[in-house]
CSV table of C-alpha atoms in Angstrom, one decimal:
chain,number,residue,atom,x,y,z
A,1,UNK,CA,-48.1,-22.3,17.6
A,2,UNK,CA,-45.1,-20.1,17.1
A,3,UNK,CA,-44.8,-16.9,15.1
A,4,UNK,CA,-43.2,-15.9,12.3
A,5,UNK,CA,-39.1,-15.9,12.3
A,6,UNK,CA,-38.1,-12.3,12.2
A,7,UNK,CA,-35.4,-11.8,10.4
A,8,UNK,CA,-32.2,-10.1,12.5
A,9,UNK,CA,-32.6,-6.8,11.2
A,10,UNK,CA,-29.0,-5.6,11.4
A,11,UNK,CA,-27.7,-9.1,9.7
A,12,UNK,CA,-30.3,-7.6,7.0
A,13,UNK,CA,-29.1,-3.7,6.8
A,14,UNK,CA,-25.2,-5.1,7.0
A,15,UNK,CA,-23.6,-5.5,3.2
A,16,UNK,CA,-23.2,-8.9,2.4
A,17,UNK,CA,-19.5,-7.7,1.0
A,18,UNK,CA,-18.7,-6.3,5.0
A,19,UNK,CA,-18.3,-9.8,6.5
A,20,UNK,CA,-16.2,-10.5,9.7
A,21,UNK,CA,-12.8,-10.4,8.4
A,22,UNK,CA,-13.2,-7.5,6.3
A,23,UNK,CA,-14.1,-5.5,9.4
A,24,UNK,CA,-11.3,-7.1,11.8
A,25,UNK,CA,-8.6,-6.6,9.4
A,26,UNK,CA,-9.7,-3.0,9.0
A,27,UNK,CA,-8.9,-2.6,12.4
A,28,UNK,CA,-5.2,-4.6,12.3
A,29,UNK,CA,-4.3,-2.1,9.3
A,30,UNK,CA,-5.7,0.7,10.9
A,31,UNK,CA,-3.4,0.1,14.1
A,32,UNK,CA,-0.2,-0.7,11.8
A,33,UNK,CA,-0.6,1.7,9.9
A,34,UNK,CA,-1.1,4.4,12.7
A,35,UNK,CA,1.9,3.1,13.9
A,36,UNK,CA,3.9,3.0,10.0
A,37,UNK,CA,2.9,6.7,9.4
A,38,UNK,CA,3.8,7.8,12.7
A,39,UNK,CA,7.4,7.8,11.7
A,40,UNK,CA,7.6,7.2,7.6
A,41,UNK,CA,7.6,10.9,7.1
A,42,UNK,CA,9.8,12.1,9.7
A,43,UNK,CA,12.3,9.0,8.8
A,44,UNK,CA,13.8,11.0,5.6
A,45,UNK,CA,14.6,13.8,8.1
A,46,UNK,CA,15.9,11.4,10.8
A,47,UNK,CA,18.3,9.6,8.2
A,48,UNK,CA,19.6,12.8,7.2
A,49,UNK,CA,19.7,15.5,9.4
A,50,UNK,CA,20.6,13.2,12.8
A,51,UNK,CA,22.4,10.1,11.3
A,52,UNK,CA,24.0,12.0,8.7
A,53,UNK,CA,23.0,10.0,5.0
A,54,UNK,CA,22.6,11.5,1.9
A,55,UNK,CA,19.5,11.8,0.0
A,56,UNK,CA,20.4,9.3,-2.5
A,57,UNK,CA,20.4,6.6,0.5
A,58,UNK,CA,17.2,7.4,1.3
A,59,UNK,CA,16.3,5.9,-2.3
A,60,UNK,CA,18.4,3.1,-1.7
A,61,UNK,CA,16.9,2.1,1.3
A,62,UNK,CA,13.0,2.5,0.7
A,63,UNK,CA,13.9,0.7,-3.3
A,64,UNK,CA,16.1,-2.8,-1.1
A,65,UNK,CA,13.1,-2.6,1.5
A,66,UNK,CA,10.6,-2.5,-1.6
A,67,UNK,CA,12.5,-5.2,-3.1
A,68,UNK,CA,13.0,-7.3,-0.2
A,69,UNK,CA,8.7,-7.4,0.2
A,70,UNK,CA,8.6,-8.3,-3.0
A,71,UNK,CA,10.4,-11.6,-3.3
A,72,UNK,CA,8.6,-12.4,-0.2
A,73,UNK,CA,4.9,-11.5,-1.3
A,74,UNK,CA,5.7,-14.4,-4.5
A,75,UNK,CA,6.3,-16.8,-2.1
A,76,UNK,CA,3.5,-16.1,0.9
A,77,UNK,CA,0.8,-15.5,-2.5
A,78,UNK,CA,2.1,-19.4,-3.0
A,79,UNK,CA,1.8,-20.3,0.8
A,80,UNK,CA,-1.8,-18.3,1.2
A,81,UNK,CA,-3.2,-20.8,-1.0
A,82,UNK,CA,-1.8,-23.9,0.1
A,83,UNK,CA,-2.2,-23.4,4.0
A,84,UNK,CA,-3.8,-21.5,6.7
A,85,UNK,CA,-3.6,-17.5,6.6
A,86,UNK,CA,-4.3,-16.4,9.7
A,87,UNK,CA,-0.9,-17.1,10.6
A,88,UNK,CA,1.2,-16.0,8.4
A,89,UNK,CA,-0.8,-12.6,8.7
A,90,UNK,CA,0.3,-12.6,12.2
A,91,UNK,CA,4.1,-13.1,11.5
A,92,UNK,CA,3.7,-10.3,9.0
A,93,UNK,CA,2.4,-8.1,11.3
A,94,UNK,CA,4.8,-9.2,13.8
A,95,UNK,CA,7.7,-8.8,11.9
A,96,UNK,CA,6.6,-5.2,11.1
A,97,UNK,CA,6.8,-4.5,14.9
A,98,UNK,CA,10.2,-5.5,15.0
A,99,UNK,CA,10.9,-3.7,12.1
A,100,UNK,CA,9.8,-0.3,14.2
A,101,UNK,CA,11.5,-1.5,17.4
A,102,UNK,CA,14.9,-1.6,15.6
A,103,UNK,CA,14.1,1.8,13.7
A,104,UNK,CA,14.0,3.3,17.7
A,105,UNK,CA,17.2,1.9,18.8
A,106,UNK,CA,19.1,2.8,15.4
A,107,UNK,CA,22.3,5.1,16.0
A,108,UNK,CA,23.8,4.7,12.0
A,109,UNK,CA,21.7,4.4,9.3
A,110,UNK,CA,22.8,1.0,8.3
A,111,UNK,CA,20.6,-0.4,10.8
A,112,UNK,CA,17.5,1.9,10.1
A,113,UNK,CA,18.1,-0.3,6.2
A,114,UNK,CA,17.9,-3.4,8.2
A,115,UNK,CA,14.7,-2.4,10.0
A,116,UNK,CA,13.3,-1.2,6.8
A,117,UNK,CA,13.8,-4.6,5.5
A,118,UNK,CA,12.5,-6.6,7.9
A,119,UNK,CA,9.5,-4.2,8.3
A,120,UNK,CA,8.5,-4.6,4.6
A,121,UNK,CA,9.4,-8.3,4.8
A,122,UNK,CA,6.6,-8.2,7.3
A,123,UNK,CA,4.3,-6.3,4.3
A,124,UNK,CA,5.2,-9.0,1.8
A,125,UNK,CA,4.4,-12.1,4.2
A,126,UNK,CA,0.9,-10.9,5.2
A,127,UNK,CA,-0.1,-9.1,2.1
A,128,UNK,CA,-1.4,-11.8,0.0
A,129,UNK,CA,-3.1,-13.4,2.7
A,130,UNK,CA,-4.6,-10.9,4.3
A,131,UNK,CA,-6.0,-9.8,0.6
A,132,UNK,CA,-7.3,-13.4,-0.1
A,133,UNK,CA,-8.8,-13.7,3.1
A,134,UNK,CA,-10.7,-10.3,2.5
A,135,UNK,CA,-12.5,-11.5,-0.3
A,136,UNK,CA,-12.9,-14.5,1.0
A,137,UNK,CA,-17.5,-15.1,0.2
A,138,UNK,CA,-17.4,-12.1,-1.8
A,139,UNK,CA,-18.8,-11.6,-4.7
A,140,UNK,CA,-16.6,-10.4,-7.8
A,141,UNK,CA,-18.6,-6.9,-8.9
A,142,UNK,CA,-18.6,-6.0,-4.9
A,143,UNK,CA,-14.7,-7.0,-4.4
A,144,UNK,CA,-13.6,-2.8,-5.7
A,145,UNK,CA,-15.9,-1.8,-2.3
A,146,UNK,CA,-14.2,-4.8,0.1
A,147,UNK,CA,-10.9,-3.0,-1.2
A,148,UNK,CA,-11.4,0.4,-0.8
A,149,UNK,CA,-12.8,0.1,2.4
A,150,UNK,CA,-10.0,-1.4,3.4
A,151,UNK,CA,-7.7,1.1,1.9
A,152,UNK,CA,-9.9,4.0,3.8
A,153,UNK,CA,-9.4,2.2,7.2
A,154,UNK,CA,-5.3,1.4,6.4
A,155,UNK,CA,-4.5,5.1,5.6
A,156,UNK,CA,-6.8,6.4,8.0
A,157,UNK,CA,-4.8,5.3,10.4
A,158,UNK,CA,-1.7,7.5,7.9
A,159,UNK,CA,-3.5,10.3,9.2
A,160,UNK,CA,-4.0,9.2,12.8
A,161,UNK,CA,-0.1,8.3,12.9
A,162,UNK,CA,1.4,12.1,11.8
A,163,UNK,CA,-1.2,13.6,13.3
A,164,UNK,CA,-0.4,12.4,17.2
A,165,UNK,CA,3.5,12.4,16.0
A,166,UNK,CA,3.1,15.7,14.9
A,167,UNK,CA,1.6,16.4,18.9
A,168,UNK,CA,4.3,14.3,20.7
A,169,UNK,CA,7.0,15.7,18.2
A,170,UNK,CA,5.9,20.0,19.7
A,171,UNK,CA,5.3,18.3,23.2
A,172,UNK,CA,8.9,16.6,23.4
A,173,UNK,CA,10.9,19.8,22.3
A,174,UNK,CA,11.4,18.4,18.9
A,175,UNK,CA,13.0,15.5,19.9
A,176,UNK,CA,12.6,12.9,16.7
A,177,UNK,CA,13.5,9.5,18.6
A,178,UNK,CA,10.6,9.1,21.3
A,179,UNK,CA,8.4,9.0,18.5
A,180,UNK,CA,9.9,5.6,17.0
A,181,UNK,CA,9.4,4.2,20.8
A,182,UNK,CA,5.8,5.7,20.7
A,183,UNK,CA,5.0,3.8,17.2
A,184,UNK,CA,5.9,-0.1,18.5
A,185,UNK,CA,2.7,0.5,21.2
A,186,UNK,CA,-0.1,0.5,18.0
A,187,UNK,CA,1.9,-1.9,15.8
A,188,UNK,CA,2.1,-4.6,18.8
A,189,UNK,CA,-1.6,-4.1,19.1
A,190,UNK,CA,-2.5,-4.9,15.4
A,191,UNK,CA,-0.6,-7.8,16.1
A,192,UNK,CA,-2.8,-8.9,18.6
A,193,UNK,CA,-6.0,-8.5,17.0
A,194,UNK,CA,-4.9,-10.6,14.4
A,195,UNK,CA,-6.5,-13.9,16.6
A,196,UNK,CA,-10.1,-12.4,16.0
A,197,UNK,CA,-9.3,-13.6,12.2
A,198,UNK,CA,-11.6,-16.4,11.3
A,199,UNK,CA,-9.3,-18.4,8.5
A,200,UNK,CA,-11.6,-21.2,6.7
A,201,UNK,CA,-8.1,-22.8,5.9
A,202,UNK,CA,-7.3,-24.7,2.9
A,203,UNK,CA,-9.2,-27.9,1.8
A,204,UNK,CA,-7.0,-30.9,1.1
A,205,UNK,CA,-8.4,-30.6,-3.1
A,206,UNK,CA,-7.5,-26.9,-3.7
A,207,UNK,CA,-4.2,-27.5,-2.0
A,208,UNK,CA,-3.5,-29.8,-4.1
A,209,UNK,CA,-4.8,-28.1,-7.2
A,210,UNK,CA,-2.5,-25.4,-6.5
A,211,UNK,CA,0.8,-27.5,-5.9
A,212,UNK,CA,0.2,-28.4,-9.3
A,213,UNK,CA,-0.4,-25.1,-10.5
A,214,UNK,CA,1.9,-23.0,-12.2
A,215,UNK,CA,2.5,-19.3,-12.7
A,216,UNK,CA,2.0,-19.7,-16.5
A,217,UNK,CA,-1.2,-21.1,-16.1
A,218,UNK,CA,-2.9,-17.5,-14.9
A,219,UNK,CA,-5.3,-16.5,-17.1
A,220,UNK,CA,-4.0,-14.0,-20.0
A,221,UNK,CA,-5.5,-10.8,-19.2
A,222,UNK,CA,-4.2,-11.7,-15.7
A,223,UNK,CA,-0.6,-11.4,-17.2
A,224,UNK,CA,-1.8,-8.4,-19.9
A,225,UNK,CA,-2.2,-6.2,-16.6
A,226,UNK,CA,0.4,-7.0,-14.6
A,227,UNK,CA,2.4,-6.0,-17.4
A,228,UNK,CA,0.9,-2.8,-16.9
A,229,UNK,CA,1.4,-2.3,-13.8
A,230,UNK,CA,4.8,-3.2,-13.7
A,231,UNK,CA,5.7,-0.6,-16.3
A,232,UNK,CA,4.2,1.8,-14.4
A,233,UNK,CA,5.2,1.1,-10.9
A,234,UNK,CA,9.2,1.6,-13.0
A,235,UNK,CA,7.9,5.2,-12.6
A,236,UNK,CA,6.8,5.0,-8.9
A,237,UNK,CA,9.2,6.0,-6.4
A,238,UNK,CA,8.9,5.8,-2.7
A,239,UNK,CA,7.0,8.5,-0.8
A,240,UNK,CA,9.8,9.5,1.3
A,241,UNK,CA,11.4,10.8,-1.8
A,242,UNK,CA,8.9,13.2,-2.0
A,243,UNK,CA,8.8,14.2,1.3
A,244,UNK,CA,12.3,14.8,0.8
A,245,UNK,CA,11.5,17.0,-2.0
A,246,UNK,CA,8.6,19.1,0.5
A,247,UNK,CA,11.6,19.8,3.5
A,248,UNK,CA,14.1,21.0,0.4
A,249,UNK,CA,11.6,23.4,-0.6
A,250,UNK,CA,11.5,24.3,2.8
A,251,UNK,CA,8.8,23.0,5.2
A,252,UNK,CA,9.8,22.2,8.7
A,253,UNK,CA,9.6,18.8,10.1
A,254,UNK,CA,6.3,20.0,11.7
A,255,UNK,CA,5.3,21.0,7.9
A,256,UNK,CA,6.7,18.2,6.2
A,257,UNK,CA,4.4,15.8,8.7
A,258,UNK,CA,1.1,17.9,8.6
A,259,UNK,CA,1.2,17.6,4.8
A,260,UNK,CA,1.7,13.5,5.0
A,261,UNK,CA,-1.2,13.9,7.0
A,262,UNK,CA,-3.4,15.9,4.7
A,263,UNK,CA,-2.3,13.7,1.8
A,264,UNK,CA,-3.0,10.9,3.5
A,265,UNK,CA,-6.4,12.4,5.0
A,266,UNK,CA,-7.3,13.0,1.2
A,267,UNK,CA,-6.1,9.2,0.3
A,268,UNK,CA,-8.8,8.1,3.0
A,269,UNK,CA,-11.7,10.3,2.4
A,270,UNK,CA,-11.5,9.0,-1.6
A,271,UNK,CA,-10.6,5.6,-1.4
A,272,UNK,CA,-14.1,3.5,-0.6
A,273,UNK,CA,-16.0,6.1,-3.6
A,274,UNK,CA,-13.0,4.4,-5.9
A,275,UNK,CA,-13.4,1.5,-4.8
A,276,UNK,CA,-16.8,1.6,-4.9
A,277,UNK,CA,-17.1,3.4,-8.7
A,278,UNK,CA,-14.8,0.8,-9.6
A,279,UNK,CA,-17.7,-1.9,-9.1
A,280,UNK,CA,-19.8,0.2,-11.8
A,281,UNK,CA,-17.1,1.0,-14.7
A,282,UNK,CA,-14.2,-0.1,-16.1
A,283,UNK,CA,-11.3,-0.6,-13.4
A,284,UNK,CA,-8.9,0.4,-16.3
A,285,UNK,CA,-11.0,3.7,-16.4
A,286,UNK,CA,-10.6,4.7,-12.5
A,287,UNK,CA,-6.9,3.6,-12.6
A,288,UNK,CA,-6.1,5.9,-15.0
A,289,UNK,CA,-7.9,8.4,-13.3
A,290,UNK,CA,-5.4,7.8,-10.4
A,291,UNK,CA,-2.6,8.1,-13.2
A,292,UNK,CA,-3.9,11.5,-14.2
A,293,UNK,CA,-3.4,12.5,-10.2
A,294,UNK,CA,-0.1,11.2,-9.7
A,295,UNK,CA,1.1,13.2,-12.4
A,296,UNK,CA,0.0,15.9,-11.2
A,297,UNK,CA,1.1,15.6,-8.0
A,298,UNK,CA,5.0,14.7,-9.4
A,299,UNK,CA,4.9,17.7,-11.8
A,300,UNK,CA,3.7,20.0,-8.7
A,301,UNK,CA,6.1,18.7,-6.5
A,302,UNK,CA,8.6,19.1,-9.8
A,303,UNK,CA,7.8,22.4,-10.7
A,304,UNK,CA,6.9,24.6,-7.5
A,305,UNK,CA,9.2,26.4,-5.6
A,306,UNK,CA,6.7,28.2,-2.6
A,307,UNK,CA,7.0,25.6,0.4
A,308,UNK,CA,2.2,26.4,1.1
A,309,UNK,CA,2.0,24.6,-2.1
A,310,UNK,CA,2.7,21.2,-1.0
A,311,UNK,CA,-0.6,21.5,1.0
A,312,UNK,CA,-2.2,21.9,-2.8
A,313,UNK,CA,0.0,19.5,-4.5
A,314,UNK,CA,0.1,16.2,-1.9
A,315,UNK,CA,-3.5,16.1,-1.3
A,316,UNK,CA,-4.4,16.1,-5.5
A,317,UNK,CA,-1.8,13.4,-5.0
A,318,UNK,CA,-3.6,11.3,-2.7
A,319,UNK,CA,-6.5,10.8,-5.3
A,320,UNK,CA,-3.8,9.0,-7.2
A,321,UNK,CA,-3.0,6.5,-4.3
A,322,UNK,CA,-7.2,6.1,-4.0
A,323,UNK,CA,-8.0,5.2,-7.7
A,324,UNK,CA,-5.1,2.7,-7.9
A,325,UNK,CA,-4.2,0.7,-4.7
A,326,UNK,CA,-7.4,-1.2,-3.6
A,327,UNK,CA,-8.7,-0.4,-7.4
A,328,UNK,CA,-6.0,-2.7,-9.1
A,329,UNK,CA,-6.3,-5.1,-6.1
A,330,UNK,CA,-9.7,-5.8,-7.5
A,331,UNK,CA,-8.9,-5.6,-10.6
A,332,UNK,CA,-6.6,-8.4,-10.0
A,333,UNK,CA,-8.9,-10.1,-7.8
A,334,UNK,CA,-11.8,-10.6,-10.8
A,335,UNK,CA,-9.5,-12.1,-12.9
A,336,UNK,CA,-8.1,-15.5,-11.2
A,337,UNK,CA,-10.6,-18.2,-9.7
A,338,UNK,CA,-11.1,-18.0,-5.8
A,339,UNK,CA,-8.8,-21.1,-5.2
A,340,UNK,CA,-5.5,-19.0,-6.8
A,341,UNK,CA,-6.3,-14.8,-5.2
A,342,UNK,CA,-3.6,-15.6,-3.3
A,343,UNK,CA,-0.8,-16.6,-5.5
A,344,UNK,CA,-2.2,-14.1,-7.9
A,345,UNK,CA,-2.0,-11.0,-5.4
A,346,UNK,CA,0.7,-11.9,-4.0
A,347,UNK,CA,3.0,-12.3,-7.7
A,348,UNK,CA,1.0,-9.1,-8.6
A,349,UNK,CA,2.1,-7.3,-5.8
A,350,UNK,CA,5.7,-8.9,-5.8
A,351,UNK,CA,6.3,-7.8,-9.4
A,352,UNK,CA,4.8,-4.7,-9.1
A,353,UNK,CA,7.3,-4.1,-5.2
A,354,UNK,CA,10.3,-4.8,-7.8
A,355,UNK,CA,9.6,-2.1,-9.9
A,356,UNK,CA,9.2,0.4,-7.3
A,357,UNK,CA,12.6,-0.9,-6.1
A,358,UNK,CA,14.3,0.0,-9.4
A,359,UNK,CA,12.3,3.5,-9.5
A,360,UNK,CA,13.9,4.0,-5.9
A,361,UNK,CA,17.0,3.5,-6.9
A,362,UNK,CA,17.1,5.3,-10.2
A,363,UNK,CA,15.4,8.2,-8.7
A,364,UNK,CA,17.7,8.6,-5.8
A,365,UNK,CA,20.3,8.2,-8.1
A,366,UNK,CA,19.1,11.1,-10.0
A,367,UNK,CA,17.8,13.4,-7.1
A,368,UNK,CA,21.2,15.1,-7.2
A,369,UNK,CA,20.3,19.0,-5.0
A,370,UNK,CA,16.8,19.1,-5.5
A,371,UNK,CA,14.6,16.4,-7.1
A,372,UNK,CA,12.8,18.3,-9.8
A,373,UNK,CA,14.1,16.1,-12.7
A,374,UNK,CA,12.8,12.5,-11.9
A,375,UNK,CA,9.6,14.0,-10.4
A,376,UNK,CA,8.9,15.5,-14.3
A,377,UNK,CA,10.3,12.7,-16.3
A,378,UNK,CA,7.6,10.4,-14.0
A,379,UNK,CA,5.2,12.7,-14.5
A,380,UNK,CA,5.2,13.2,-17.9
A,381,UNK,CA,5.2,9.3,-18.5
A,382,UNK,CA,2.5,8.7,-16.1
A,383,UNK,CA,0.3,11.3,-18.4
A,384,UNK,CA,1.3,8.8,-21.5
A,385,UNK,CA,-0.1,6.1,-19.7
A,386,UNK,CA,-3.0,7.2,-18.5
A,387,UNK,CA,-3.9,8.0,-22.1
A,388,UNK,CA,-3.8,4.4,-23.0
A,389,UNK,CA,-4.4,2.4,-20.2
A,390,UNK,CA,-8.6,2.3,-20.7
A,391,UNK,CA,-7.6,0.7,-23.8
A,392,UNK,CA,-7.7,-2.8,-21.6
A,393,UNK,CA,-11.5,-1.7,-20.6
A,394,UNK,CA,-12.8,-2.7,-24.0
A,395,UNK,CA,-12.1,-5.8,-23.4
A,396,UNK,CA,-15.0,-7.3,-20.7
A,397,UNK,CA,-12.4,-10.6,-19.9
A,398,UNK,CA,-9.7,-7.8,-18.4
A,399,UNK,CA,-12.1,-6.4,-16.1
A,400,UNK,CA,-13.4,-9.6,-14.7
């Protein structure tokens, strides 16, 4: 007679929110973003001190990249929840490699605008997917965990990147363009790993629920948000800007790298507990926590003038990037059914990419020696909003 079945003891100790995919495609973003990092802070420096731009082209080039992922993230959101994923992760991914490859071989700065673009037309294409697929079985009140673990993983690999391109940057006598060669080796490999994906594709019923579908139909605290959000992200420039800001006050490259990474080191080490507190209050609440943070990290940046206190400043900023990015993901998440996350994220994300590519170009606009005056005026608004963004938490429906 046989036994007792024993259960598998670490199926039983494993969250039933850390399935399969959520742990592979921590690894892809951990790669790409190891790879992303590895030169986003030194690229300001690179466009110029080397190719000779000015500092309002940096703008203009993170805002058309921003705004470029953004037109694409609409249409992949569509595509996630019509077809199979798994491979439009992997041209995403794929086309961010290329992205990088083209960064290294750059010799005017009109190319490093192209690469930009098709680097964050490789974000908008996988982005949505990737996001549906990560809450693909999960529950809605464990979705802010699935999200900030992923966030954790992503930008631990932001402090990974500067880190060893901080290294190869002393050990190559300050030579800037090895590193972009360096940064395709990590980003080929998240490419790679994205066959490990399991993608439960798209029955023939939902498909067609979705073709018929329209944009209007989202729910209305699903449009209430995004409203938000989009009025907030007017407010949101690029990160290079401010790590154009940190090298005017007067870091060094070296400097200007080791502070991306403690920002970014900060980011990571806060973005699962926000995720995480995010399942137990109000998502409202913990964004505007992150609201409070970025203001305080753009009316530092606005108002110091010793270069140490970056190291103070960017990592109180990175508890802005921890309460908000995986945190309005779920947010966003617990409001649609399962059948539309994709098209949701993916219009949520693309609205929200267009307004960072107006705030890039307004700010580097306005930048004119120094920066100080759009780092205050977003500031200051960002404290306005925090003040009445819980408002939405009253309402149960807009927290899902």
């Amino acid at each position: 007679m046989n036994g007792p079945v024993t259960p598998n003891r670490s199926a039983a100790a494993r969250p039933a929110w850390l399935t399969h995919n959520v742990k592979v495609l921590c690894g892809v973003s951990f790669l790409q973003d190891a790879a992303s990092e590895l030169l986003y802070p030194i690229l300001p420096i690179f466009l110029t001190t080397v190719l000779g731009a000015p500092p309002a082209v940096v703008g203009v080039i993170e805002g058309l990249a921003e705004g470029a992922a953004s037109v694409t993230k609409v249409a992949s959101g569509r595509l996630a929840d019509r077809f199979a994923r798994r491979p439009l992760i992997g041209a995403g991914y794929g086309l961010a490699a290329l992205g990088k490859l083209l960064i290294a071989v750059a010799t005017v700065w009109p190319l490093v605008l192209v690469a930009r673009v098709v680097d964050r037309l490789g974000k908008g294409v996988r982005g949505a997917p990737r996001d549906a697929l990560l809450v693909d079985g999960v529950l809605q009140g464990q979705r802010g965990r699935v999200f900030g673990l992923h966030r954790a993983a992503d930008t631990a690999g932001a402090v990974v990147g500067p880190l060893a391109g901080l290294a190869l940057y002393e050990g190559l006598d300050h030579r800037l363009r090895p590193l972009f060669w360096v940064a395709v080796i990590p980003a080929v490999a998240s490419v790679a790993l994205v066959a490990v994906v399991r993608d439960p594709g798209r029955t023939g019923g939902a498909s067609a629920k979705v073709v018929r579908a329209r944009w209007r139909s989202l729910p209305r605290p699903y449009w209430r948000v995004l409203a938000v959000l989009f009025a907030f992200n007017l407010i949101n420039f690029p990160d290079a800007l401010l790590l154009l800001r940190a090298h005017e006050l007067g870091l060094s490259t070296a400097g200007v790298v080791g502070a991306y990474a403690v920002y970014n080191l900060a980011y990571a080490a806060l973005s699962y507990p926000a995720g995480a507190l995010s399942d137990r209050l109000p998502r409202p609440l913990v964004f505007a926590a992150g609201l409070v943070f970025f203001a305080v990290g753009y009316l530092g940046l606005g108002l110091i003038h010793a270069p140490w206190l970056v190291f103070v400043v960017l990592p109180l900023y990175g508890g802005f990037a921890a309460c908000t990015d995986g945190v309005g993901k779920a947010w966003v998440s617990s409001l649609v059914p399962d059948h539309r996350q994709g098209t949701a994220q993916g219009l949520y994300q693309g609205i929200t990419g267009a307004a960072v590519l107006l705030a890039g170009l307004w700010a580097g606009l306005a930048w004119g020696s120094d920066g100080h005056v759009p780092l205050l005026v977003s500031g200051a608004i960002a404290l306005a909003l925090a003040a009445v963004l819980p408002v939405l938490g009253r309402s149960r429906q807009a927290n899902g």
